[in-house]
Amino acid sequence: METEQAQMPRDENGDPILEIRDLTKRFGATLALNNVSLTLGRNEVLALLGDNGAGKSTLIKCLSGVHEPDEGQIFVDGDEVHITSPMQARSLGVETVYQDLALFDNLDVVGNFYAGREPTTPGWLGNWGWVKDKDMIREADELMSRLEINLPGADVETGLMSGGQRQAVASARAMAFGRKIVILDEPTSALGARESRNVLRLIQDAPGHGVSVIVISHNLEHIMQVADRAVVLRQGNVVGEAEPNQENHERLVSMIVGGADEPEVDEPSEAPDEDSTNDG
Amino acid sequence: MSAFIDRITGSQVGGATERSIRLSLSFIRLGPVIILLLLVLAMTLLSPVFLTGANISNVVVQTSVLAVLAIGQLFVILVAGIDLSVGSVLGLSTVTGAIVYTATSGAGGLLALLVILLTGVVFGFINGFLYVKGKMPHPFIPTLASLYAARGLALVISDGRPIPGMSPIVVFLGSGYIGPIPMPVVVVAVLAALAIIVTRRLKWGRWVYAVGGDKEAARRTGIPVDRVLISVFVISGLMAGFAGVLTAGRTDAGFPTAGELSELTAIAAVIIGGASFFGGRGTVINVIVGALIIGVIQNGLNLLNVNVYYQLVATGVIVVVAVELDVLRRRLEQRFRTLQAREA
């Protein structure tokens, strides 16, 4: 009884789904990450902001098993983990969508969803078993309607799709198989305004499907639409965090560009350039 | 194919431009079949002999060695590779088979067959291993090396002369009949059916297409890319062995010069069959169709008493047409993407 009661709040919103403590990563003499600590709450959409070279990419690569941190600890679901390979990250429920999307243009949506993990029968034949096409198509259709992503069809090759549709396929694949944490690297940077909107809605809805999201973006407008919280990195350090909304807009910008040690300092002259290009 | 046509007529299609692009794309997919039908039609009109049972059987048997080589070549081209060694490996396999049969005559019927196939498998593995583990820049290099080495070995161990005599099993496979059906046709049909199962229904086959689509993406999704790459060369080598069985069985001998230049005809058949040299696209059925196109051209022009050398010219022209169709496909897909983005 007691243990069950103790676990209930933990599953709801007790332990963060991901916690990073004092992560440090060096490349030779360069300090890419300096004692970075942050948490990702359960069903939270966390934005990672920062200028080029701030350490965002290094951080997500440490989480997705591309880099191994030199120091520090990573906890997934309250358990300490050592992520040494992309495969291991995936098995821990951490799925990353990079900007190149890693889609197979010659395969249809179903093929892309299941590439490398096609269900087969009978099991003892392993990789020489028969692919369960009907199951795959049914599950892919279910997934597409559950995530409400609008694609030409599950049997259309991703090579025939637009940038936004391709991003949706890659993100949906991550959310379906990530289960816990999905990391999105600049999901809207290559997209037009309308296409961005579809992808942003997908991110917004992720917590409703039990998926926590870390999203990297240069577009503060988009971050303000989807993220619950924004953490700002600069030169490998966490320099602050804030709820991304219009009130905090200038504060976030000044943290990103690092005009002063005091994050609250207003730098209005910098702000308008940041998002003036966005008409979404 | 029917799924694709359904999609063309489906309601999710947007403008007329999109519809016409989809139509053109499906036409390109049907391209090889259409070319073959047009050729058959033309030959039937030009020669009264062409569409007779005896001649069709002739065409199919003559195409069988090419078809088997092309099935193997397809697997390699699906991963954006190329296997230049299959003609030489075919020649070597007939020689090793003949030598083993002569040395163990009487008891060695089955053994000769196995040695022919094993010769192909060994060279296929060497090709794949050198490419993947030897970090060679392109499959062109190890298979070019094998092209020379296998041919040289065949000439060395046979002293440059044909070795007469071949195991009865091999002779049966290469020139026997089941009822009215020539055995080479049965062999091609069985191998094609297996290849269709592997490419369409097995996980391993799906991985071949995935690796051909994007090696890096395949690696990230956990597909054992290196093993897939080596395996396609082993399959290609095994098919060269089967082509050796058909050749040795038909000639009742081991020929060190058998299969010269047939690697290039096999590559042509795969390309004419619409497989993409960029990798990731191509089907067994279309590759068989591609082999039949070459076979029909050769047979038809023979019937019409056209100079043999024009066959080579005709094959060259069709290769260009096939590859340009693939280029056109890529451009149409690009157009389609742009339209989709505008609509979204």
JSON list of N, CA and C in Angstrom, two decimals, chain A residues 87 90 98 100 102-107 115-118 120 126-131 133 136 152 155-157 159-162 165-166 173 194-195 198, chain B residues 3-4 7 12 22 25 29 197-198 200-204 206-207 209-210 212-214 217-218 220-223 280-281 333 336-337 340-344:
[
{"chain": "A", "resi": 87, "resn": "MET", "atom": "N", "xyz": [22.48, 3.47, -29.90]},
{"chain": "A", "resi": 87, "resn": "MET", "atom": "CA", "xyz": [21.57, 2.36, -29.67]},
{"chain": "A", "resi": 87, "resn": "MET", "atom": "C", "xyz": [21.13, 2.30, -28.21]},
{"chain": "A", "resi": 90, "resn": "ARG", "atom": "N", "xyz": [18.64, 4.94, -27.36]},
{"chain": "A", "resi": 90, "resn": "ARG", "atom": "CA", "xyz": [17.32, 4.56, -27.85]},
{"chain": "A", "resi": 90, "resn": "ARG", "atom": "C", "xyz": [16.67, 3.55, -26.91]},
{"chain": "A", "resi": 98, "resn": "TYR", "atom": "N", "xyz": [17.79, 14.69, -35.65]},
{"chain": "A", "resi": 98, "resn": "TYR", "atom": "CA", "xyz": [18.73, 15.71, -36.08]},
{"chain": "A", "resi": 98, "resn": "TYR", "atom": "C", "xyz": [18.18, 16.46, -37.28]},
{"chain": "A", "resi": 100, "resn": "ASP", "atom": "N", "xyz": [19.22, 16.62, -40.26]},
{"chain": "A", "resi": 100, "resn": "ASP", "atom": "CA", "xyz": [19.19, 15.87, -41.53]},
{"chain": "A", "resi": 100, "resn": "ASP", "atom": "C", "xyz": [18.09, 14.81, -41.54]},
{"chain": "A", "resi": 102, "resn": "ALA", "atom": "N", "xyz": [17.53, 11.90, -41.10]},
{"chain": "A", "resi": 102, "resn": "ALA", "atom": "CA", "xyz": [17.85, 10.46, -41.24]},
{"chain": "A", "resi": 102, "resn": "ALA", "atom": "C", "xyz": [16.66, 9.67, -41.76]},
{"chain": "A", "resi": 103, "resn": "LEU", "atom": "N", "xyz": [16.00, 10.19, -42.79]},
{"chain": "A", "resi": 103, "resn": "LEU", "atom": "CA", "xyz": [14.91, 9.45, -43.42]},
{"chain": "A", "resi": 103, "resn": "LEU", "atom": "C", "xyz": [15.43, 8.70, -44.64]},
{"chain": "A", "resi": 104, "resn": "PHE", "atom": "N", "xyz": [14.72, 7.64, -45.00]},
{"chain": "A", "resi": 104, "resn": "PHE", "atom": "CA", "xyz": [15.04, 6.91, -46.22]},
{"chain": "A", "resi": 104, "resn": "PHE", "atom": "C", "xyz": [14.08, 7.37, -47.31]},
{"chain": "A", "resi": 105, "resn": "ASP", "atom": "N", "xyz": [14.58, 8.15, -48.26]},
{"chain": "A", "resi": 105, "resn": "ASP", "atom": "CA", "xyz": [13.71, 8.72, -49.28]},
{"chain": "A", "resi": 105, "resn": "ASP", "atom": "C", "xyz": [13.09, 7.66, -50.18]},
{"chain": "A", "resi": 106, "resn": "ASN", "atom": "N", "xyz": [13.75, 6.49, -50.26]},
{"chain": "A", "resi": 106, "resn": "ASN", "atom": "CA", "xyz": [13.23, 5.45, -51.15]},
{"chain": "A", "resi": 106, "resn": "ASN", "atom": "C", "xyz": [12.21, 4.56, -50.45]},
{"chain": "A", "resi": 107, "resn": "LEU", "atom": "N", "xyz": [11.96, 4.79, -49.17]},
{"chain": "A", "resi": 107, "resn": "LEU", "atom": "CA", "xyz": [10.98, 3.97, -48.45]},
{"chain": "A", "resi": 107, "resn": "LEU", "atom": "C", "xyz": [9.74, 4.80, -48.15]},
{"chain": "A", "resi": 115, "resn": "ALA", "atom": "N", "xyz": [12.14, 1.09, -39.97]},
{"chain": "A", "resi": 115, "resn": "ALA", "atom": "CA", "xyz": [13.46, 0.70, -40.46]},
{"chain": "A", "resi": 115, "resn": "ALA", "atom": "C", "xyz": [14.36, 0.28, -39.31]},
{"chain": "A", "resi": 116, "resn": "GLY", "atom": "N", "xyz": [14.91, -0.93, -39.40]},
{"chain": "A", "resi": 116, "resn": "GLY", "atom": "CA", "xyz": [15.80, -1.43, -38.37]},
{"chain": "A", "resi": 116, "resn": "GLY", "atom": "C", "xyz": [15.10, -2.12, -37.23]},
{"chain": "A", "resi": 117, "resn": "ARG", "atom": "N", "xyz": [13.78, -2.02, -37.17]},
{"chain": "A", "resi": 117, "resn": "ARG", "atom": "CA", "xyz": [13.06, -2.70, -36.07]},
{"chain": "A", "resi": 117, "resn": "ARG", "atom": "C", "xyz": [11.75, -3.28, -36.61]},
{"chain": "A", "resi": 118, "resn": "GLU", "atom": "N", "xyz": [11.82, -3.78, -37.83]},
{"chain": "A", "resi": 118, "resn": "GLU", "atom": "CA", "xyz": [10.63, -4.39, -38.44]},
{"chain": "A", "resi": 118, "resn": "GLU", "atom": "C", "xyz": [10.21, -5.60, -37.62]},
{"chain": "A", "resi": 120, "resn": "THR", "atom": "N", "xyz": [8.91, -9.21, -37.06]},
{"chain": "A", "resi": 120, "resn": "THR", "atom": "CA", "xyz": [8.91, -10.38, -37.93]},
{"chain": "A", "resi": 120, "resn": "THR", "atom": "C", "xyz": [8.28, -11.57, -37.24]},
{"chain": "A", "resi": 126, "resn": "GLY", "atom": "N", "xyz": [14.68, -14.73, -36.43]},
{"chain": "A", "resi": 126, "resn": "GLY", "atom": "CA", "xyz": [15.44, -13.50, -36.31]},
{"chain": "A", "resi": 126, "resn": "GLY", "atom": "C", "xyz": [15.32, -12.64, -37.54]},
{"chain": "A", "resi": 127, "resn": "ASN", "atom": "N", "xyz": [16.48, -12.21, -38.05]},
{"chain": "A", "resi": 127, "resn": "ASN", "atom": "CA", "xyz": [16.48, -11.31, -39.20]},
{"chain": "A", "resi": 127, "resn": "ASN", "atom": "C", "xyz": [16.03, -11.97, -40.49]},
{"chain": "A", "resi": 128, "resn": "TRP", "atom": "N", "xyz": [15.85, -13.27, -40.46]},
{"chain": "A", "resi": 128, "resn": "TRP", "atom": "CA", "xyz": [15.39, -13.96, -41.67]},
{"chain": "A", "resi": 128, "resn": "TRP", "atom": "C", "xyz": [13.91, -14.29, -41.59]},
{"chain": "A", "resi": 129, "resn": "GLY", "atom": "N", "xyz": [13.23, -13.70, -40.62]},
{"chain": "A", "resi": 129, "resn": "GLY", "atom": "CA", "xyz": [11.79, -13.93, -40.51]},
{"chain": "A", "resi": 129, "resn": "GLY", "atom": "C", "xyz": [11.01, -13.09, -41.52]},
{"chain": "A", "resi": 130, "resn": "TRP", "atom": "N", "xyz": [9.71, -13.38, -41.59]},
{"chain": "A", "resi": 130, "resn": "TRP", "atom": "CA", "xyz": [8.84, -12.64, -42.50]},
{"chain": "A", "resi": 130, "resn": "TRP", "atom": "C", "xyz": [8.43, -11.34, -41.84]},
{"chain": "A", "resi": 131, "resn": "VAL", "atom": "N", "xyz": [8.48, -10.28, -42.62]},
{"chain": "A", "resi": 131, "resn": "VAL", "atom": "CA", "xyz": [8.08, -8.98, -42.10]},
{"chain": "A", "resi": 131, "resn": "VAL", "atom": "C", "xyz": [6.57, -8.93, -42.00]},
{"chain": "A", "resi": 133, "resn": "ASP", "atom": "N", "xyz": [3.91, -7.05, -42.49]},
{"chain": "A", "resi": 133, "resn": "ASP", "atom": "CA", "xyz": [3.50, -5.81, -43.16]},
{"chain": "A", "resi": 133, "resn": "ASP", "atom": "C", "xyz": [2.16, -5.29, -42.66]},
{"chain": "A", "resi": 136, "resn": "MET", "atom": "N", "xyz": [2.44, -3.65, -39.39]},
{"chain": "A", "resi": 136, "resn": "MET", "atom": "CA", "xyz": [3.18, -2.39, -39.50]},
{"chain": "A", "resi": 136, "resn": "MET", "atom": "C", "xyz": [2.29, -1.28, -40.06]},
{"chain": "A", "resi": 152, "resn": "PRO", "atom": "N", "xyz": [0.28, 12.44, -47.01]},
{"chain": "A", "resi": 152, "resn": "PRO", "atom": "CA", "xyz": [-0.45, 11.94, -48.18]},
{"chain": "A", "resi": 152, "resn": "PRO", "atom": "C", "xyz": [-0.89, 10.49, -48.01]},
{"chain": "A", "resi": 155, "resn": "ASP", "atom": "N", "xyz": [1.67, 4.78, -47.38]},
{"chain": "A", "resi": 155, "resn": "ASP", "atom": "CA", "xyz": [2.42, 4.03, -48.40]},
{"chain": "A", "resi": 155, "resn": "ASP", "atom": "C", "xyz": [3.06, 4.97, -49.42]},
{"chain": "A", "resi": 156, "resn": "VAL", "atom": "N", "xyz": [3.21, 6.25, -49.06]},
{"chain": "A", "resi": 156, "resn": "VAL", "atom": "CA", "xyz": [3.89, 7.19, -49.96]},
{"chain": "A", "resi": 156, "resn": "VAL", "atom": "C", "xyz": [5.35, 7.32, -49.53]},
{"chain": "A", "resi": 157, "resn": "GLU", "atom": "N", "xyz": [6.24, 7.30, -50.50]},
{"chain": "A", "resi": 157, "resn": "GLU", "atom": "CA", "xyz": [7.66, 7.43, -50.19]},
{"chain": "A", "resi": 157, "resn": "GLU", "atom": "C", "xyz": [7.95, 8.82, -49.63]},
{"chain": "A", "resi": 159, "resn": "GLY", "atom": "N", "xyz": [10.50, 10.44, -50.03]},
{"chain": "A", "resi": 159, "resn": "GLY", "atom": "CA", "xyz": [11.17, 11.22, -51.08]},
{"chain": "A", "resi": 159, "resn": "GLY", "atom": "C", "xyz": [10.20, 12.11, -51.84]},
{"chain": "A", "resi": 160, "resn": "LEU", "atom": "N", "xyz": [8.92, 11.78, -51.78]},
{"chain": "A", "resi": 160, "resn": "LEU", "atom": "CA", "xyz": [7.91, 12.57, -52.48]},
{"chain": "A", "resi": 160, "resn": "LEU", "atom": "C", "xyz": [7.30, 13.64, -51.59]},
{"chain": "A", "resi": 161, "resn": "MET", "atom": "N", "xyz": [7.82, 13.76, -50.36]},
{"chain": "A", "resi": 161, "resn": "MET", "atom": "CA", "xyz": [7.16, 14.66, -49.41]},
{"chain": "A", "resi": 161, "resn": "MET", "atom": "C", "xyz": [7.89, 15.98, -49.26]},
{"chain": "A", "resi": 162, "resn": "SER", "atom": "N", "xyz": [7.14, 16.95, -48.78]},
{"chain": "A", "resi": 162, "resn": "SER", "atom": "CA", "xyz": [7.73, 18.27, -48.54]},
{"chain": "A", "resi": 162, "resn": "SER", "atom": "C", "xyz": [8.56, 18.25, -47.26]},
{"chain": "A", "resi": 165, "resn": "GLN", "atom": "N", "xyz": [6.40, 17.74, -44.17]},
{"chain": "A", "resi": 165, "resn": "GLN", "atom": "CA", "xyz": [5.90, 16.38, -44.03]},
{"chain": "A", "resi": 165, "resn": "GLN", "atom": "C", "xyz": [7.01, 15.45, -43.59]},
{"chain": "A", "resi": 166, "resn": "ARG", "atom": "N", "xyz": [8.21, 15.68, -44.13]},
{"chain": "A", "resi": 166, "resn": "ARG", "atom": "CA", "xyz": [9.36, 14.83, -43.77]},
{"chain": "A", "resi": 166, "resn": "ARG", "atom": "C", "xyz": [9.71, 15.03, -42.29]},
{"chain": "A", "resi": 173, "resn": "ARG", "atom": "N", "xyz": [8.14, 9.36, -35.87]},
{"chain": "A", "resi": 173, "resn": "ARG", "atom": "CA", "xyz": [8.91, 8.14, -35.64]},
{"chain": "A", "resi": 173, "resn": "ARG", "atom": "C", "xyz": [9.59, 8.19, -34.27]},
{"chain": "A", "resi": 194, "resn": "ARG", "atom": "N", "xyz": [3.77, 28.00, -42.83]},
{"chain": "A", "resi": 194, "resn": "ARG", "atom": "CA", "xyz": [2.65, 27.09, -42.67]},
{"chain": "A", "resi": 194, "resn": "ARG", "atom": "C", "xyz": [3.10, 25.70, -42.25]},
{"chain": "A", "resi": 195, "resn": "GLU", "atom": "N", "xyz": [4.21, 25.27, -42.87]},
{"chain": "A", "resi": 195, "resn": "GLU", "atom": "CA", "xyz": [4.73, 23.94, -42.52]},
{"chain": "A", "resi": 195, "resn": "GLU", "atom": "C", "xyz": [5.22, 23.91, -41.09]},
{"chain": "A", "resi": 198, "resn": "ASN", "atom": "N", "xyz": [2.46, 23.10, -38.52]},
{"chain": "A", "resi": 198, "resn": "ASN", "atom": "CA", "xyz": [2.11, 21.69, -38.32]},
{"chain": "A", "resi": 198, "resn": "ASN", "atom": "C", "xyz": [3.09, 20.99, -37.39]},
{"chain": "B", "resi": 3, "resn": "ALA", "atom": "N", "xyz": [-1.17, -0.38, -55.81]},
{"chain": "B", "resi": 3, "resn": "ALA", "atom": "CA", "xyz": [-1.30, 0.59, -54.72]},
{"chain": "B", "resi": 3, "resn": "ALA", "atom": "C", "xyz": [-0.95, 1.98, -55.23]},
{"chain": "B", "resi": 4, "resn": "PHE", "atom": "N", "xyz": [0.04, 2.01, -56.10]},
{"chain": "B", "resi": 4, "resn": "PHE", "atom": "CA", "xyz": [0.48, 3.30, -56.62]},
{"chain": "B", "resi": 4, "resn": "PHE", "atom": "C", "xyz": [-0.60, 3.91, -57.51]},
{"chain": "B", "resi": 7, "resn": "ARG", "atom": "N", "xyz": [-3.30, 5.34, -55.60]},
{"chain": "B", "resi": 7, "resn": "ARG", "atom": "CA", "xyz": [-2.94, 6.63, -55.04]},
{"chain": "B", "resi": 7, "resn": "ARG", "atom": "C", "xyz": [-3.11, 7.75, -56.06]},
{"chain": "B", "resi": 12, "resn": "GLN", "atom": "N", "xyz": [-6.65, 12.30, -52.06]},
{"chain": "B", "resi": 12, "resn": "GLN", "atom": "CA", "xyz": [-5.72, 13.21, -51.39]},
{"chain": "B", "resi": 12, "resn": "GLN", "atom": "C", "xyz": [-4.87, 14.00, -52.37]},
{"chain": "B", "resi": 22, "resn": "ARG", "atom": "N", "xyz": [2.41, 12.29, -60.77]},
{"chain": "B", "resi": 22, "resn": "ARG", "atom": "CA", "xyz": [2.23, 10.92, -60.25]},
{"chain": "B", "resi": 22, "resn": "ARG", "atom": "C", "xyz": [2.05, 9.94, -61.40]},
{"chain": "B", "resi": 25, "resn": "LEU", "atom": "N", "xyz": [5.33, 9.30, -63.02]},
{"chain": "B", "resi": 25, "resn": "LEU", "atom": "CA", "xyz": [6.18, 8.46, -62.17]},
{"chain": "B", "resi": 25, "resn": "LEU", "atom": "C", "xyz": [5.79, 6.99, -62.29]},
{"chain": "B", "resi": 29, "resn": "ARG", "atom": "N", "xyz": [7.85, 3.70, -63.75]},
{"chain": "B", "resi": 29, "resn": "ARG", "atom": "CA", "xyz": [8.00, 2.39, -63.09]},
{"chain": "B", "resi": 29, "resn": "ARG", "atom": "C", "xyz": [7.63, 1.26, -64.02]},
{"chain": "B", "resi": 197, "resn": "ILE", "atom": "N", "xyz": [11.16, -13.16, -52.62]},
{"chain": "B", "resi": 197, "resn": "ILE", "atom": "CA", "xyz": [10.83, -13.33, -51.19]},
{"chain": "B", "resi": 197, "resn": "ILE", "atom": "C", "xyz": [11.81, -12.54, -50.33]},
{"chain": "B", "resi": 198, "resn": "VAL", "atom": "N", "xyz": [13.10, -12.65, -50.64]},
{"chain": "B", "resi": 198, "resn": "VAL", "atom": "CA", "xyz": [14.10, -11.96, -49.83]},
{"chain": "B", "resi": 198, "resn": "VAL", "atom": "C", "xyz": [13.90, -10.44, -49.91]},
{"chain": "B", "resi": 200, "resn": "ARG", "atom": "N", "xyz": [11.23, -8.66, -50.84]},
{"chain": "B", "resi": 200, "resn": "ARG", "atom": "CA", "xyz": [9.94, -8.08, -50.48]},
{"chain": "B", "resi": 200, "resn": "ARG", "atom": "C", "xyz": [9.45, -8.47, -49.10]},
{"chain": "B", "resi": 201, "resn": "ARG", "atom": "N", "xyz": [9.79, -9.69, -48.67]},
{"chain": "B", "resi": 201, "resn": "ARG", "atom": "CA", "xyz": [9.14, -10.19, -47.47]},
{"chain": "B", "resi": 201, "resn": "ARG", "atom": "C", "xyz": [10.07, -10.35, -46.26]},
{"chain": "B", "resi": 202, "resn": "LEU", "atom": "N", "xyz": [11.36, -10.34, -46.48]},
{"chain": "B", "resi": 202, "resn": "LEU", "atom": "CA", "xyz": [12.25, -10.58, -45.35]},
{"chain": "B", "resi": 202, "resn": "LEU", "atom": "C", "xyz": [12.85, -9.27, -44.84]},
{"chain": "B", "resi": 203, "resn": "LYS", "atom": "N", "xyz": [13.07, -9.24, -43.53]},
{"chain": "B", "resi": 203, "resn": "LYS", "atom": "CA", "xyz": [13.68, -8.10, -42.88]},
{"chain": "B", "resi": 203, "resn": "LYS", "atom": "C", "xyz": [15.01, -7.75, -43.55]},
{"chain": "B", "resi": 204, "resn": "TRP", "atom": "N", "xyz": [15.80, -8.80, -43.84]},
{"chain": "B", "resi": 204, "resn": "TRP", "atom": "CA", "xyz": [17.11, -8.59, -44.43]},
{"chain": "B", "resi": 204, "resn": "TRP", "atom": "C", "xyz": [16.99, -7.83, -45.76]},
{"chain": "B", "resi": 206, "resn": "ARG", "atom": "N", "xyz": [14.56, -5.79, -46.62]},
{"chain": "B", "resi": 206, "resn": "ARG", "atom": "CA", "xyz": [14.18, -4.40, -46.32]},
{"chain": "B", "resi": 206, "resn": "ARG", "atom": "C", "xyz": [15.43, -3.60, -45.97]},
{"chain": "B", "resi": 207, "resn": "TRP", "atom": "N", "xyz": [16.34, -4.26, -45.26]},
{"chain": "B", "resi": 207, "resn": "TRP", "atom": "CA", "xyz": [17.56, -3.57, -44.84]},
{"chain": "B", "resi": 207, "resn": "TRP", "atom": "C", "xyz": [18.45, -3.25, -46.03]},
{"chain": "B", "resi": 209, "resn": "TYR", "atom": "N", "xyz": [17.38, -2.38, -48.97]},
{"chain": "B", "resi": 209, "resn": "TYR", "atom": "CA", "xyz": [16.83, -1.15, -49.53]},
{"chain": "B", "resi": 209, "resn": "TYR", "atom": "C", "xyz": [17.16, 0.05, -48.64]},
{"chain": "B", "resi": 210, "resn": "ALA", "atom": "N", "xyz": [17.08, -0.15, -47.32]},
{"chain": "B", "resi": 210, "resn": "ALA", "atom": "CA", "xyz": [17.38, 0.96, -46.40]},
{"chain": "B", "resi": 210, "resn": "ALA", "atom": "C", "xyz": [18.84, 1.39, -46.53]},
{"chain": "B", "resi": 212, "resn": "GLY", "atom": "N", "xyz": [20.69, 1.01, -49.09]},
{"chain": "B", "resi": 212, "resn": "GLY", "atom": "CA", "xyz": [20.82, 1.67, -50.39]},
{"chain": "B", "resi": 212, "resn": "GLY", "atom": "C", "xyz": [20.25, 3.07, -50.38]},
{"chain": "B", "resi": 213, "resn": "GLY", "atom": "N", "xyz": [19.22, 3.30, -49.55]},
{"chain": "B", "resi": 213, "resn": "GLY", "atom": "CA", "xyz": [18.61, 4.63, -49.47]},
{"chain": "B", "resi": 213, "resn": "GLY", "atom": "C", "xyz": [19.52, 5.61, -48.78]},
{"chain": "B", "resi": 214, "resn": "ASP", "atom": "N", "xyz": [20.09, 5.23, -47.65]},
{"chain": "B", "resi": 214, "resn": "ASP", "atom": "CA", "xyz": [20.94, 6.14, -46.88]},
{"chain": "B", "resi": 214, "resn": "ASP", "atom": "C", "xyz": [21.73, 5.33, -45.85]},
{"chain": "B", "resi": 217, "resn": "ALA", "atom": "N", "xyz": [21.84, 6.93, -42.25]},
{"chain": "B", "resi": 217, "resn": "ALA", "atom": "CA", "xyz": [20.55, 6.79, -41.55]},
{"chain": "B", "resi": 217, "resn": "ALA", "atom": "C", "xyz": [20.35, 5.34, -41.12]},
{"chain": "B", "resi": 218, "resn": "ALA", "atom": "N", "xyz": [20.75, 4.40, -41.98]},
{"chain": "B", "resi": 218, "resn": "ALA", "atom": "CA", "xyz": [20.60, 2.99, -41.64]},
{"chain": "B", "resi": 218, "resn": "ALA", "atom": "C", "xyz": [21.43, 2.65, -40.42]},
{"chain": "B", "resi": 220, "resn": "ARG", "atom": "N", "xyz": [22.27, 4.64, -38.04]},
{"chain": "B", "resi": 220, "resn": "ARG", "atom": "CA", "xyz": [21.68, 5.24, -36.85]},
{"chain": "B", "resi": 220, "resn": "ARG", "atom": "C", "xyz": [20.44, 4.49, -36.38]},
{"chain": "B", "resi": 221, "resn": "THR", "atom": "N", "xyz": [19.73, 3.85, -37.30]},
{"chain": "B", "resi": 221, "resn": "THR", "atom": "CA", "xyz": [18.56, 3.09, -36.85]},
{"chain": "B", "resi": 221, "resn": "THR", "atom": "C", "xyz": [18.95, 1.70, -36.36]},
{"chain": "B", "resi": 222, "resn": "GLY", "atom": "N", "xyz": [20.25, 1.41, -36.37]},
{"chain": "B", "resi": 222, "resn": "GLY", "atom": "CA", "xyz": [20.70, 0.16, -35.78]},
{"chain": "B", "resi": 222, "resn": "GLY", "atom": "C", "xyz": [20.79, -1.00, -36.77]},
{"chain": "B", "resi": 223, "resn": "ILE", "atom": "N", "xyz": [20.66, -0.72, -38.06]},
{"chain": "B", "resi": 223, "resn": "ILE", "atom": "CA", "xyz": [20.80, -1.77, -39.06]},
{"chain": "B", "resi": 223, "resn": "ILE", "atom": "C", "xyz": [22.29, -2.12, -39.17]},
{"chain": "B", "resi": 280, "resn": "GLY", "atom": "N", "xyz": [18.93, 1.73, -53.74]},
{"chain": "B", "resi": 280, "resn": "GLY", "atom": "CA", "xyz": [17.65, 1.77, -53.04]},
{"chain": "B", "resi": 280, "resn": "GLY", "atom": "C", "xyz": [16.42, 1.53, -53.88]},
{"chain": "B", "resi": 281, "resn": "ARG", "atom": "N", "xyz": [16.57, 1.44, -55.20]},
{"chain": "B", "resi": 281, "resn": "ARG", "atom": "CA", "xyz": [15.41, 1.24, -56.05]},
{"chain": "B", "resi": 281, "resn": "ARG", "atom": "C", "xyz": [15.67, 0.16, -57.08]},
{"chain": "B", "resi": 333, "resn": "GLU", "atom": "N", "xyz": [10.26, 13.86, -58.93]},
{"chain": "B", "resi": 333, "resn": "GLU", "atom": "CA", "xyz": [10.06, 13.79, -57.48]},
{"chain": "B", "resi": 333, "resn": "GLU", "atom": "C", "xyz": [10.38, 15.13, -56.83]},
{"chain": "B", "resi": 336, "resn": "PHE", "atom": "N", "xyz": [7.55, 17.39, -57.37]},
{"chain": "B", "resi": 336, "resn": "PHE", "atom": "CA", "xyz": [6.44, 16.96, -56.53]},
{"chain": "B", "resi": 336, "resn": "PHE", "atom": "C", "xyz": [6.60, 17.48, -55.11]},
{"chain": "B", "resi": 337, "resn": "ARG", "atom": "N", "xyz": [7.84, 17.37, -54.60]},
{"chain": "B", "resi": 337, "resn": "ARG", "atom": "CA", "xyz": [8.14, 17.87, -53.25]},
{"chain": "B", "resi": 337, "resn": "ARG", "atom": "C", "xyz": [7.82, 19.35, -53.13]},
{"chain": "B", "resi": 340, "resn": "GLN", "atom": "N", "xyz": [4.17, 19.89, -52.92]},
{"chain": "B", "resi": 340, "resn": "GLN", "atom": "CA", "xyz": [3.66, 19.49, -51.61]},
{"chain": "B", "resi": 340, "resn": "GLN", "atom": "C", "xyz": [3.92, 20.58, -50.56]},
{"chain": "B", "resi": 341, "resn": "ALA", "atom": "N", "xyz": [5.11, 21.14, -50.63]},
{"chain": "B", "resi": 341, "resn": "ALA", "atom": "CA", "xyz": [5.48, 22.16, -49.64]},
{"chain": "B", "resi": 341, "resn": "ALA", "atom": "C", "xyz": [4.59, 23.38, -49.79]},
{"chain": "B", "resi": 342, "resn": "ARG", "atom": "N", "xyz": [4.27, 23.73, -51.03]},
{"chain": "B", "resi": 342, "resn": "ARG", "atom": "CA", "xyz": [3.44, 24.90, -51.27]},
{"chain": "B", "resi": 342, "resn": "ARG", "atom": "C", "xyz": [2.02, 24.68, -50.74]},
{"chain": "B", "resi": 343, "resn": "GLU", "atom": "N", "xyz": [1.59, 23.41, -50.81]},
{"chain": "B", "resi": 343, "resn": "GLU", "atom": "CA", "xyz": [0.22, 23.13, -50.44]},
{"chain": "B", "resi": 343, "resn": "GLU", "atom": "C", "xyz": [0.01, 23.01, -48.93]},
{"chain": "B", "resi": 344, "resn": "ALA", "atom": "N", "xyz": [1.03, 22.51, -48.25]},
{"chain": "B", "resi": 344, "resn": "ALA", "atom": "CA", "xyz": [0.91, 22.10, -46.85]},
{"chain": "B", "resi": 344, "resn": "ALA", "atom": "C", "xyz": [0.33, 23.19, -45.96]}
]
